[in-house]
Short mmCIF file of N, CA, C and O in Angstrom, two decimals:
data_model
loop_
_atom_site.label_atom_id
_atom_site.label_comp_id
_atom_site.label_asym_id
_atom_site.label_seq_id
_atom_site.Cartn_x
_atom_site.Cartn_y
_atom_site.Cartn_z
N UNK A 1 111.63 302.08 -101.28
CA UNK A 1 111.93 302.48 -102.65
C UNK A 1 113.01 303.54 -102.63
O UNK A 1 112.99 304.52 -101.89
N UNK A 2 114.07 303.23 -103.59
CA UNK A 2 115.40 303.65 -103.85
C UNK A 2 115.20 305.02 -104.68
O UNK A 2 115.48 304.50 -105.76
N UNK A 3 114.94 306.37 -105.03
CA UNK A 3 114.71 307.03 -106.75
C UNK A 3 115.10 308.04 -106.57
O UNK A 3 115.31 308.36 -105.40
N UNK A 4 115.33 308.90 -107.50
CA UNK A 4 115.47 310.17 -107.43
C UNK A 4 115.88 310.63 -109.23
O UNK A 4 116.78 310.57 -110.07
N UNK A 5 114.43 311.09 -109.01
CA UNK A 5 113.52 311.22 -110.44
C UNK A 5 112.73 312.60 -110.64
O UNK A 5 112.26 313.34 -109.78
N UNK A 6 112.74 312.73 -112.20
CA UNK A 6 112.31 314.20 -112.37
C UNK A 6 110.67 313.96 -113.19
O UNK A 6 110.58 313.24 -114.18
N UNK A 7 109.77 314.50 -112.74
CA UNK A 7 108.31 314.03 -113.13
C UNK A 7 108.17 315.37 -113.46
O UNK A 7 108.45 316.33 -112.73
N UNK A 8 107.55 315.41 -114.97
CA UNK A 8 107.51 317.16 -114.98
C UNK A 8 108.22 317.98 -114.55
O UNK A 8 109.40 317.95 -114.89
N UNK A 9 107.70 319.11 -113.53
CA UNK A 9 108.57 320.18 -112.89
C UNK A 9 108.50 319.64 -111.47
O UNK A 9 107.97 320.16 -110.49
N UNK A 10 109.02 318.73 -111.54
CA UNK A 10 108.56 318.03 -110.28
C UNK A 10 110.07 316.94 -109.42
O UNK A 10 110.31 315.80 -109.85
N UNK A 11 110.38 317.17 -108.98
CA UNK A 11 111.93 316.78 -108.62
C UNK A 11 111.48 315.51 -107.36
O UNK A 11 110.67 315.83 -106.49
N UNK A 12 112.02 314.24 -107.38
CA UNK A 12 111.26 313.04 -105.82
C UNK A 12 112.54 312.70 -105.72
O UNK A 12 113.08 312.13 -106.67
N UNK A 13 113.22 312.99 -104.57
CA UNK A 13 114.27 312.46 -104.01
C UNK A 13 113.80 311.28 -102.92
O UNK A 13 113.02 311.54 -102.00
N UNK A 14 114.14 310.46 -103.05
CA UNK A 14 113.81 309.53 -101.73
C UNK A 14 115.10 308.68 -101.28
O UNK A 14 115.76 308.08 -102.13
N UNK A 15 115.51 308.62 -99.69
CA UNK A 15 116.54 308.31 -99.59
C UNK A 15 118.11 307.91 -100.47
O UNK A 15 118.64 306.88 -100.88
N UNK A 16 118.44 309.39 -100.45
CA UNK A 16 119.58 309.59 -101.68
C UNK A 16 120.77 310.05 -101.01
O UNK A 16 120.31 310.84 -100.19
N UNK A 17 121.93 310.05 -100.86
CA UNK A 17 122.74 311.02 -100.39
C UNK A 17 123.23 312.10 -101.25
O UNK A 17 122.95 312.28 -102.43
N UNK A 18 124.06 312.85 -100.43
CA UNK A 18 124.77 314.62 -101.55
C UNK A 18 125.10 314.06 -102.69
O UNK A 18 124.61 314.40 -103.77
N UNK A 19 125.99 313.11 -102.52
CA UNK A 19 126.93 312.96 -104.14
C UNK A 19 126.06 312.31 -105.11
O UNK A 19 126.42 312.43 -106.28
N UNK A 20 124.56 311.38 -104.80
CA UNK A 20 123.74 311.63 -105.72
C UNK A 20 122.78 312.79 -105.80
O UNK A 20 122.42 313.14 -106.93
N UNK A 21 122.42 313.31 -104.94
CA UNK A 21 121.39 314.72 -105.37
C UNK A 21 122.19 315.91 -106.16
O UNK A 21 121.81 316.18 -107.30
N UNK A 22 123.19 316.57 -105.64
CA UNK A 22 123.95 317.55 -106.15
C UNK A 22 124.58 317.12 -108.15
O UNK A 22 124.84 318.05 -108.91
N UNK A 23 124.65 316.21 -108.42
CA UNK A 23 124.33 315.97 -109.64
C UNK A 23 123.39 316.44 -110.57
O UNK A 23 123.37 317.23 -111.51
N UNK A 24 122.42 315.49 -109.87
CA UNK A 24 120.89 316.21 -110.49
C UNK A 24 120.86 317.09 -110.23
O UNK A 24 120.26 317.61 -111.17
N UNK A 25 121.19 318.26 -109.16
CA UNK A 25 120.59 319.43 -109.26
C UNK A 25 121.45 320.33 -110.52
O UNK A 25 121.09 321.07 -111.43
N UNK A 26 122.50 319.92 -110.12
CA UNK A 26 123.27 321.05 -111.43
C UNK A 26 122.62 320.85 -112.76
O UNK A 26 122.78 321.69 -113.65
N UNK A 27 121.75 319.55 -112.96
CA UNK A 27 121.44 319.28 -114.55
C UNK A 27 120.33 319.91 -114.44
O UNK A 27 120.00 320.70 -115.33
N UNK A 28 119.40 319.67 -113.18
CA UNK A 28 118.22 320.55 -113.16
C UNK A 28 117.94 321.74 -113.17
O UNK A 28 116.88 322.15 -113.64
N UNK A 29 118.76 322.43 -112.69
CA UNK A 29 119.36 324.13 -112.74
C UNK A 29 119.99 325.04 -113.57
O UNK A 29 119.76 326.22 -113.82
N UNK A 30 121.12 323.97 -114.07
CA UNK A 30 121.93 324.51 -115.00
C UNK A 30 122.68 324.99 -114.23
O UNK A 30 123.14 325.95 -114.86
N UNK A 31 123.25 324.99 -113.02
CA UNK A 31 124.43 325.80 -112.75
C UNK A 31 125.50 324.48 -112.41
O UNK A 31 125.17 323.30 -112.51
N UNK A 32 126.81 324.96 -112.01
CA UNK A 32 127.82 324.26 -111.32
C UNK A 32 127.32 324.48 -109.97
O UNK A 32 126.74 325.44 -109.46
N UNK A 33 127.69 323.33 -109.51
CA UNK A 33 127.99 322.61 -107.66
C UNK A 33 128.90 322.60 -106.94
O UNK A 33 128.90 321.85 -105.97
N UNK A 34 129.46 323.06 -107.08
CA UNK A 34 131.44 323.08 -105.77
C UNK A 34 130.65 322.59 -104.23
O UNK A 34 129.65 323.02 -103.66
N UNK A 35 131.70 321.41 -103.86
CA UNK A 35 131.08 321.55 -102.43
C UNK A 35 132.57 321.22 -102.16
O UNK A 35 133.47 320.61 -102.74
N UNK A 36 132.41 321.94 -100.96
CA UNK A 36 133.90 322.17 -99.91
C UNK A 36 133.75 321.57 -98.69
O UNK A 36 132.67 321.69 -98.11
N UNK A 37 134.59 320.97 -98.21
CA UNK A 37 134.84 320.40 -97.09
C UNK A 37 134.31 318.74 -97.13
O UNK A 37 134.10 318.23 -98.23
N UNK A 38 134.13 318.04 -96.03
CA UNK A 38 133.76 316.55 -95.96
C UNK A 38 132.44 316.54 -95.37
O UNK A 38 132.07 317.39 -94.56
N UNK A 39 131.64 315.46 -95.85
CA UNK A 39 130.51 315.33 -95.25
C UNK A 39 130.54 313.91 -95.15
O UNK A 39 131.49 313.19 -95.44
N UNK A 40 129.08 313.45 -94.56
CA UNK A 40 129.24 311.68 -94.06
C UNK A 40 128.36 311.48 -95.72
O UNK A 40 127.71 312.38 -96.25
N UNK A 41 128.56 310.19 -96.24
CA UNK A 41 128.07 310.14 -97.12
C UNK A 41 127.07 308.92 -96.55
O UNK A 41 126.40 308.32 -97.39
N UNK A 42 126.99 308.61 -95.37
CA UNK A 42 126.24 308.03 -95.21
C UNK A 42 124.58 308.40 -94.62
O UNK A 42 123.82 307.59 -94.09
N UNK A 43 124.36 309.55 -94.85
CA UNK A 43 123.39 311.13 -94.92
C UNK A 43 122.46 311.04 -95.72
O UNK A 43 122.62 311.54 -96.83
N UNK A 44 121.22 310.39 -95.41
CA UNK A 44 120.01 310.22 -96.88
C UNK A 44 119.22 311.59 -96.75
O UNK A 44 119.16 312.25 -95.72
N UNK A 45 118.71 311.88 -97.81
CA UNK A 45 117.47 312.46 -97.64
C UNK A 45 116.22 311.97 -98.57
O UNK A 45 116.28 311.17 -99.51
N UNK A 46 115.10 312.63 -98.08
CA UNK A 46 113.89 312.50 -98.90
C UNK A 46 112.79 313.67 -99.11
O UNK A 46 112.19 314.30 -98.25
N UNK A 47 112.71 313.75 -100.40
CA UNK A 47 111.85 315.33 -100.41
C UNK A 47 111.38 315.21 -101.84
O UNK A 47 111.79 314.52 -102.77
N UNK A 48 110.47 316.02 -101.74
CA UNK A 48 109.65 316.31 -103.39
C UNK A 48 109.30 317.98 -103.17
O UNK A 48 108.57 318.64 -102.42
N UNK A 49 110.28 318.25 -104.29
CA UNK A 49 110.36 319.87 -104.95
C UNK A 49 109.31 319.75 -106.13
O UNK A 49 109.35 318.85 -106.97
N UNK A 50 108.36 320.76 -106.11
CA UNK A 50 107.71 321.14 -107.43
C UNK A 50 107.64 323.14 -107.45
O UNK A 50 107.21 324.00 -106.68
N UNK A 51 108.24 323.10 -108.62
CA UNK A 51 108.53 324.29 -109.19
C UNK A 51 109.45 325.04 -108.28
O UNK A 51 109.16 326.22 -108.08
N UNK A 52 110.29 324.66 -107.82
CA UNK A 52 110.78 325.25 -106.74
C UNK A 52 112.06 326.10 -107.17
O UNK A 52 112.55 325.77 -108.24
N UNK A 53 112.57 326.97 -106.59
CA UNK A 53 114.05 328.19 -106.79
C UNK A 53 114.99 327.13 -105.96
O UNK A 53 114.72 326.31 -105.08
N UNK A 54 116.22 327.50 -106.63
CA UNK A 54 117.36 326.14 -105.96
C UNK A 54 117.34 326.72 -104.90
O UNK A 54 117.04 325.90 -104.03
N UNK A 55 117.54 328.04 -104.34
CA UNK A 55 117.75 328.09 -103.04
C UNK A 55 116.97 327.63 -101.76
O UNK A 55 117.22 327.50 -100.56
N UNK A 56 115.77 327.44 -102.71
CA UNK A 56 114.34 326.97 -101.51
C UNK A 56 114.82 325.21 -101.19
O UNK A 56 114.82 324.67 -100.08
N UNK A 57 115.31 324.38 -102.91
CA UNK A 57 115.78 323.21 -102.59
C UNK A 57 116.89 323.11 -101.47
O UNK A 57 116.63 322.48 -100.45
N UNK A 58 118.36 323.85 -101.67
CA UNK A 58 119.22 323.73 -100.95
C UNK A 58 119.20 324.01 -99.79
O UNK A 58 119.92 323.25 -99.14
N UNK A 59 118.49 325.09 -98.93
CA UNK A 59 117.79 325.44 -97.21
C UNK A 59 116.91 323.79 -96.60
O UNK A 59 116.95 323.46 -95.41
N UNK A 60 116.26 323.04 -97.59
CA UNK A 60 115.82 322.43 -96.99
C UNK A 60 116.60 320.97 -97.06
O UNK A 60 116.24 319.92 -96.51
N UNK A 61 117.69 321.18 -97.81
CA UNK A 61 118.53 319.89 -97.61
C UNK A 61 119.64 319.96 -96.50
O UNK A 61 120.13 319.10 -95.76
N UNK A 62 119.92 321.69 -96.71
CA UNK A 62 121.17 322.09 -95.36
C UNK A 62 120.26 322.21 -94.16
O UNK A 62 120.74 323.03 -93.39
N UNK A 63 119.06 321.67 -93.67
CA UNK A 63 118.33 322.26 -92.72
C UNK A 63 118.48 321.27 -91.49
O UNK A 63 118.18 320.12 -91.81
N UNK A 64 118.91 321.43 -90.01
CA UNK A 64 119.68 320.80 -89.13
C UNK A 64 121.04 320.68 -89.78
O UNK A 64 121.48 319.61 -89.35
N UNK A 65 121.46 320.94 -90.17
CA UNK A 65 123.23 320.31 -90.92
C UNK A 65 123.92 321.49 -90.83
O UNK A 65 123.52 322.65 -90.92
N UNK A 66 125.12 320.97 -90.63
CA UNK A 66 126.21 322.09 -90.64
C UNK A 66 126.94 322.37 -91.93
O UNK A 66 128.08 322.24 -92.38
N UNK A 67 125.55 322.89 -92.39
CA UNK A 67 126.27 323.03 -94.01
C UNK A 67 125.73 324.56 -94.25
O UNK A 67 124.79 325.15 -93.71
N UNK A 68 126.79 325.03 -95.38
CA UNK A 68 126.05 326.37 -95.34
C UNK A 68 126.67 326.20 -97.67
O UNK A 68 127.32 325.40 -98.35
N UNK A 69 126.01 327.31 -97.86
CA UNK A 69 126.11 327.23 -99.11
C UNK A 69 126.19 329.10 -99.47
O UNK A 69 125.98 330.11 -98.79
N UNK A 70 126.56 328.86 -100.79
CA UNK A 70 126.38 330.83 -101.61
C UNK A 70 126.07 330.67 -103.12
O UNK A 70 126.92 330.18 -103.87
N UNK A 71 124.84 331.09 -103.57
CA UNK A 71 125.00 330.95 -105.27
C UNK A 71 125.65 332.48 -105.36
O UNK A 71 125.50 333.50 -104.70
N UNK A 72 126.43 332.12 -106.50
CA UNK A 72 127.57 333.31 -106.94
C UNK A 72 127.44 333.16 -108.65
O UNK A 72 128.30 332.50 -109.23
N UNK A 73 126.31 333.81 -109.45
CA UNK A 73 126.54 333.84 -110.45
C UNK A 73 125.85 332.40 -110.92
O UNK A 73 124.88 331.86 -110.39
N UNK A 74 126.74 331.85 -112.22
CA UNK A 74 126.09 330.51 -112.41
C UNK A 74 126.79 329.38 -111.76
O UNK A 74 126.99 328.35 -112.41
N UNK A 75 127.17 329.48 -110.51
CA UNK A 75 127.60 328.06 -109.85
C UNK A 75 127.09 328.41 -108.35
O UNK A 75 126.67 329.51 -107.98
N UNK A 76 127.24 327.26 -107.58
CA UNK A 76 126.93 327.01 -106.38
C UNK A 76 127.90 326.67 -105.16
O UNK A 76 127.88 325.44 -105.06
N UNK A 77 128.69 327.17 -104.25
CA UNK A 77 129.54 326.55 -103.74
C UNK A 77 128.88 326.09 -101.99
O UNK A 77 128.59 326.84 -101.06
N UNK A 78 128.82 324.72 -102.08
CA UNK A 78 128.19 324.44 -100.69
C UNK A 78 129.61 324.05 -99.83
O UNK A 78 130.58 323.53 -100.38
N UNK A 79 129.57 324.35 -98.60
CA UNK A 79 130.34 324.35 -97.81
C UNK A 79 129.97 323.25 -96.31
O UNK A 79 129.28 323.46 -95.31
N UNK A 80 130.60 322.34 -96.65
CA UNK A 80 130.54 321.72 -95.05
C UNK A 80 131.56 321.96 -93.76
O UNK A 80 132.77 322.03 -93.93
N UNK A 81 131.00 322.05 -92.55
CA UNK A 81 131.86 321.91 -91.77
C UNK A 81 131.62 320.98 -90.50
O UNK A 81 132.51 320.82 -89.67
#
């Protein structure tokens, strides 16, 4: 199963890549997303956030990855390298 769906306060990513999650998160958050540099877009993930702070979401999506990120205000700039 393909989804990545908002149930309540309740966020189910299941095999999705960045350029679909980082969407939803900005709508889910309310902030802007900047991401810098290239990543493989061929990169799934799968996870279920409930009630969670974006930064707790974004540590566990950059986690093994050479990605690093900074919230600055109301946007987000993730950084790949």
């Amino acid at each position: 199963e393909i989804s990545l769906g908002l149930v309540g306060s309740e966020m189910c990513i299941r095999d999705r890549s960045y350029s679909e999650i980082f969407p939803k998160l900005e709508r889910w958050y309310g902030m802007e997303i900047l991401l810098e540099g290239s990543y493989d877009p061929e990169i799934k993930f799968t996870g279920t956030f409930k009630d969670e702070y974006l930064n707790n979401v974004l540590e566990n999506l950059i986690m093994d990855r050479n990605m690093h990120y900074k919230i600055d205000q109301e946007k987000v700039i993730v950084t790949f390298k």
